[in-house]
Short mmCIF file of C-alpha atoms in Angstrom, two decimals:
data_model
loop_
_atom_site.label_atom_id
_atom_site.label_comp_id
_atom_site.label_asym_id
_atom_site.label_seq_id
_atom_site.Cartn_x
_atom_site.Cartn_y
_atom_site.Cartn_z
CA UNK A 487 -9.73 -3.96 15.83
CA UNK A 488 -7.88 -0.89 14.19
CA UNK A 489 -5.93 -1.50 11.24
CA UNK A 490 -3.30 1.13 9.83
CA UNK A 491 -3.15 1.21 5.80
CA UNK A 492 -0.34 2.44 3.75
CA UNK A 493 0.25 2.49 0.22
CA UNK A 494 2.93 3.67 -2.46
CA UNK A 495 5.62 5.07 -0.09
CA UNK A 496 7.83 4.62 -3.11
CA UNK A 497 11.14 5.16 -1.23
CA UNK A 498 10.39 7.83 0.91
CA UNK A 499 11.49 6.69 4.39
CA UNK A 500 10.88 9.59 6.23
CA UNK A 501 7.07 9.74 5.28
CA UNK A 502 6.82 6.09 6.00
CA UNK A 503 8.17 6.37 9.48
CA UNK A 504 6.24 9.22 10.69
CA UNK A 505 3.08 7.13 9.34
CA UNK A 506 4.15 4.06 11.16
CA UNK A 507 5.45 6.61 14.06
CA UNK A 508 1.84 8.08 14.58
CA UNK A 509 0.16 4.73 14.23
CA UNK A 510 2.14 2.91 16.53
CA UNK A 511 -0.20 3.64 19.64
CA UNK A 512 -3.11 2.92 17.81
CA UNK A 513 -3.22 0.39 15.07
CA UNK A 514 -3.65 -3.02 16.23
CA UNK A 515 -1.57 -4.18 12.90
CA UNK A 516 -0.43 -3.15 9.89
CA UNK A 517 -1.54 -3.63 5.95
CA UNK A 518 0.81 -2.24 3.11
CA UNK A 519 -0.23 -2.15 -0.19
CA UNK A 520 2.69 -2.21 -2.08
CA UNK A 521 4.90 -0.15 -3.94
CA UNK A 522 7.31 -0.10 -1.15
CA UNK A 523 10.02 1.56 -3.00
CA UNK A 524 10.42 3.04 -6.58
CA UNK A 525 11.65 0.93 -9.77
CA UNK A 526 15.19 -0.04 -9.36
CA UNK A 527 15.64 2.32 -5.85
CA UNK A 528 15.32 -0.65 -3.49
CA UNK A 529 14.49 1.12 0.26
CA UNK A 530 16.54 -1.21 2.51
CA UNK A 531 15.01 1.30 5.35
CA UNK A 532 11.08 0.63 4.43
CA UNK A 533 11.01 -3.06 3.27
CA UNK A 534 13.03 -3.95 7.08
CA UNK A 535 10.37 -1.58 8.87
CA UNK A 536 7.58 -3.42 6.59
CA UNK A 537 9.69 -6.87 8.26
CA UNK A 538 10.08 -5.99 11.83
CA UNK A 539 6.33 -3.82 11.78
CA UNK A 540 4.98 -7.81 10.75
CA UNK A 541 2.76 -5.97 8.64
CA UNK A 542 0.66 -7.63 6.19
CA UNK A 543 2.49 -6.82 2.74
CA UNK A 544 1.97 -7.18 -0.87
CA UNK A 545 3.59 -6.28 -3.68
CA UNK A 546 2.77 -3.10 -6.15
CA UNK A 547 4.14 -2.61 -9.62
CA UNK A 548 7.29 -1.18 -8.81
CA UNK A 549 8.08 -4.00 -6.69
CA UNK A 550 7.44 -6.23 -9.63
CA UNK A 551 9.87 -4.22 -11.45
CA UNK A 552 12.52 -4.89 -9.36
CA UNK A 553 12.24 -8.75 -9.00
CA UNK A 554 12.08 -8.82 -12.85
CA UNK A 555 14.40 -9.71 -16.07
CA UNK A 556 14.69 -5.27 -15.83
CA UNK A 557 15.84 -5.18 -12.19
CA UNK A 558 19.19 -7.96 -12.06
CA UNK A 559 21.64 -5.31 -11.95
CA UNK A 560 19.71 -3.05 -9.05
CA UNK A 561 19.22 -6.33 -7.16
CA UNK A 562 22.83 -7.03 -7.24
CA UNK A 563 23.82 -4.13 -5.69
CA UNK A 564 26.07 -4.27 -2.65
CA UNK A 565 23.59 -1.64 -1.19
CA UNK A 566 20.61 -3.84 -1.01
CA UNK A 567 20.30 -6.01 2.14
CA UNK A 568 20.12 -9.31 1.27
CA UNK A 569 17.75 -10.37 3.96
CA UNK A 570 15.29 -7.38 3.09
CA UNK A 571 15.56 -8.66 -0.34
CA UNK A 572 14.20 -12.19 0.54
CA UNK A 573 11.38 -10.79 2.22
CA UNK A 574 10.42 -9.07 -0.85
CA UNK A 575 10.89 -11.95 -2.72
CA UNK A 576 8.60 -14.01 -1.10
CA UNK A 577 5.78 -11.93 -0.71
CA UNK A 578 3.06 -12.04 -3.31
CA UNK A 579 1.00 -9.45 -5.05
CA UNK A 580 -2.22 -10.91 -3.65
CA UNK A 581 -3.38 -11.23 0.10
CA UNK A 582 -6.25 -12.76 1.82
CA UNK A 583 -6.91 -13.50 4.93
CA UNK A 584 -9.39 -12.96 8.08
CA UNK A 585 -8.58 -9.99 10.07
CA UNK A 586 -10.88 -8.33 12.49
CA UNK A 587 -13.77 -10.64 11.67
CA UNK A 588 -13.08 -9.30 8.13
CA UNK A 589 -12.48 -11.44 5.28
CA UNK A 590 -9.68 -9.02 3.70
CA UNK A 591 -8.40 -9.23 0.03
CA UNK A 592 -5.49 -6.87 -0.16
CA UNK A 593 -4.02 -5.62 -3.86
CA UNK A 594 -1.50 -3.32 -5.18
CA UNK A 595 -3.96 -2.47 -8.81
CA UNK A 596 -7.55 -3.46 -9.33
CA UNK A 597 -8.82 -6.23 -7.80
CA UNK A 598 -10.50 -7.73 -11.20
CA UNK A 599 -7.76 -8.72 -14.11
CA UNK A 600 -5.96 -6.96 -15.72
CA UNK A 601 -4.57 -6.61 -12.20
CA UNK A 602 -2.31 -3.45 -13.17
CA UNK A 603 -4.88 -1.15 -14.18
CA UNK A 604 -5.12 2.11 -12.40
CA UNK A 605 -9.05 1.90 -11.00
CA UNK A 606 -10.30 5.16 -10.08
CA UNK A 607 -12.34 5.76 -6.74
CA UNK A 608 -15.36 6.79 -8.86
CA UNK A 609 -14.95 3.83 -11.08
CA UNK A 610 -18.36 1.46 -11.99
CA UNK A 611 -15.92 -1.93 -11.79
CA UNK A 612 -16.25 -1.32 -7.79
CA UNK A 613 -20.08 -2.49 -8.38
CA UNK A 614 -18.92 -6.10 -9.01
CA UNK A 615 -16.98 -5.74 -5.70
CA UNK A 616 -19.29 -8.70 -4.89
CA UNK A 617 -17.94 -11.21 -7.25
CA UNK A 618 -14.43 -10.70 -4.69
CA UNK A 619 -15.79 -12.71 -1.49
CA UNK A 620 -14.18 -9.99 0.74
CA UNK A 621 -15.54 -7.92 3.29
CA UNK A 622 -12.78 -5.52 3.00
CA UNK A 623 -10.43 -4.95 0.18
CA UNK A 624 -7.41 -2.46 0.46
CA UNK A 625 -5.64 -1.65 -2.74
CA UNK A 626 -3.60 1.55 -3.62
CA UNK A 627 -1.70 2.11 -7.07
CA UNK A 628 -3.78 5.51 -7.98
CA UNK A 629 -2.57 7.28 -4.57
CA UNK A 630 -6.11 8.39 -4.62
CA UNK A 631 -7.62 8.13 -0.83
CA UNK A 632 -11.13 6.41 -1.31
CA UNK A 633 -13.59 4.62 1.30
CA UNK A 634 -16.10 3.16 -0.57
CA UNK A 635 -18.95 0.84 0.28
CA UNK A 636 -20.33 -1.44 -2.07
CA UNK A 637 -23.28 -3.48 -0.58
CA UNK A 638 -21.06 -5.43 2.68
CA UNK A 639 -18.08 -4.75 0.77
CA UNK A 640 -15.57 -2.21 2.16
CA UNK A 641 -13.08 -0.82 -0.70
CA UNK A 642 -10.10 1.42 1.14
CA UNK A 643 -7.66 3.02 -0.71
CA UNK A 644 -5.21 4.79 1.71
CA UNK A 645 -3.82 7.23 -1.22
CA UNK A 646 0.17 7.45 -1.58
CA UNK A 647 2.29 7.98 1.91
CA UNK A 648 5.30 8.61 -0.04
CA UNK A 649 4.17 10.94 -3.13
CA UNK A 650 2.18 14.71 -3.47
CA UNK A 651 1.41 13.82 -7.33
CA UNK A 652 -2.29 15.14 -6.82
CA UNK A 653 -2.40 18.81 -7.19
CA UNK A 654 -6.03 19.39 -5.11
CA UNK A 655 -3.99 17.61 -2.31
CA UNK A 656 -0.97 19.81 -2.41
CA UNK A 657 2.10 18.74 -0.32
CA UNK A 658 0.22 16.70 1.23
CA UNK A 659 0.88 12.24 1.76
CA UNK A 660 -1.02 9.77 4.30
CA UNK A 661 -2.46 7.04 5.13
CA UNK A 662 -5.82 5.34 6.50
CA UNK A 663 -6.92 3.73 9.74
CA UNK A 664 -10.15 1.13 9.76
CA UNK A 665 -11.96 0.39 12.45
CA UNK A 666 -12.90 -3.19 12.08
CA UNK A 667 -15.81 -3.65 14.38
CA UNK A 668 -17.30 -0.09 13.60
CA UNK A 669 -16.38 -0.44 9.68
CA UNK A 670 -15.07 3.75 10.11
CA UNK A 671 -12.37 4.95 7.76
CA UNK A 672 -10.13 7.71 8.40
CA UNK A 673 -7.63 9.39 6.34
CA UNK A 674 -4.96 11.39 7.95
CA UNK A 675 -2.33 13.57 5.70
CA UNK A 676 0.94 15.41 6.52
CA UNK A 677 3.59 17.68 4.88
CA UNK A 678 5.31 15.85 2.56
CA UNK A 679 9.10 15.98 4.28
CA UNK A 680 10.99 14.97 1.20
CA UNK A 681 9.27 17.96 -0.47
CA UNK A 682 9.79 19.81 2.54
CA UNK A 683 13.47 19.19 2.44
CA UNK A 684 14.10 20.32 -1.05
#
């Protein structure tokens, strides 16, 4: 089974589609995680693909954000889809399942509290990977691409579909593709096009 990974599109439709777009023909289903949209910018656009894709969502930081005590005002606005917004709403910011033959745990941070910290691919935490009862775990949140194995634990971070905030990556965004039965990771990138529109 191939499964397309996303992560951190943060509002930027246009990179999400063409992701979705080029893994249409090839991913057997979807995981995004989180960070659908930015802070208070709800993506009406992303969160209905997210819906109608039937992808396996969770929710990132920003996300969080939104559905909190800071985000009433954004979530009242005549702009945001009120079915999109349910869907958000009931999602969670944890995911596990069995996918593949894969026991997956998907996050938005690290997988070991605090939750919200930005884990780095190189990080030692990834040793206790472990101590998760996963066979794969997808996470995103540093919009650093990372394929890591960690005795029969798979960590895949897709990097950021939606933001070029890494200088040794350029203009480049993307995404990753896992090949369940095979346990292969690739990462595919692209020209930003909201940078490429400015």
């Amino acid at each position: 089974m191939k499964l397309g990974i996303v992560a951190d599109a943060h509002g930027n439709a246009a990179a999400f589609d063409r992701a979705l777009g080029e893994l249409a023909s090839e991913a057997d289903a979807l995981l995004v995680a989180g960070d659908a949209f930015s802070d208070h910018r709800f993506s009406n656009d992303i969160v209905r693909a997210i819906r109608e894709a039937e992808a396996l969502y969770v929710l990132g930081n920003h996300e969080l954000s939104f559905l909190g005590p800071g985000g009433v005002r954004a979530r009242e606005s005549a702009r945001v889809s009120r079915t999109e917004l349910a869907y958000v709403e009931a999602a969670s910011t944890e995911l596990r399942c069995t996918i593949g033959g894969l026991r997956l745990l998907m996050v938005h941070g690290s997988p070991f509290p605090p939750y919200a910290r930005y884990v780095d691919p190189e990080s030692t935490e990834f040793e206790r990977a472990g101590e998760l009862d996963a066979d794969l775990v997808v996470l995103g949140h540093t919009h650093l691409p990372m394929a890591r194995r960690v005795g029969p634990t798979l960590i895949v971070n897709p990097g950021s579909v939606g933001m070029s905030d890494q200088p040794a990556r350029g203009e480049q965004v993307g995404y990753a593709m896992v090949d369940t039965d095979s346990g292969e990771v690739t990462f595919r990138s692209f020209d930003n096009p909201r940078r490429a529109a400015v």
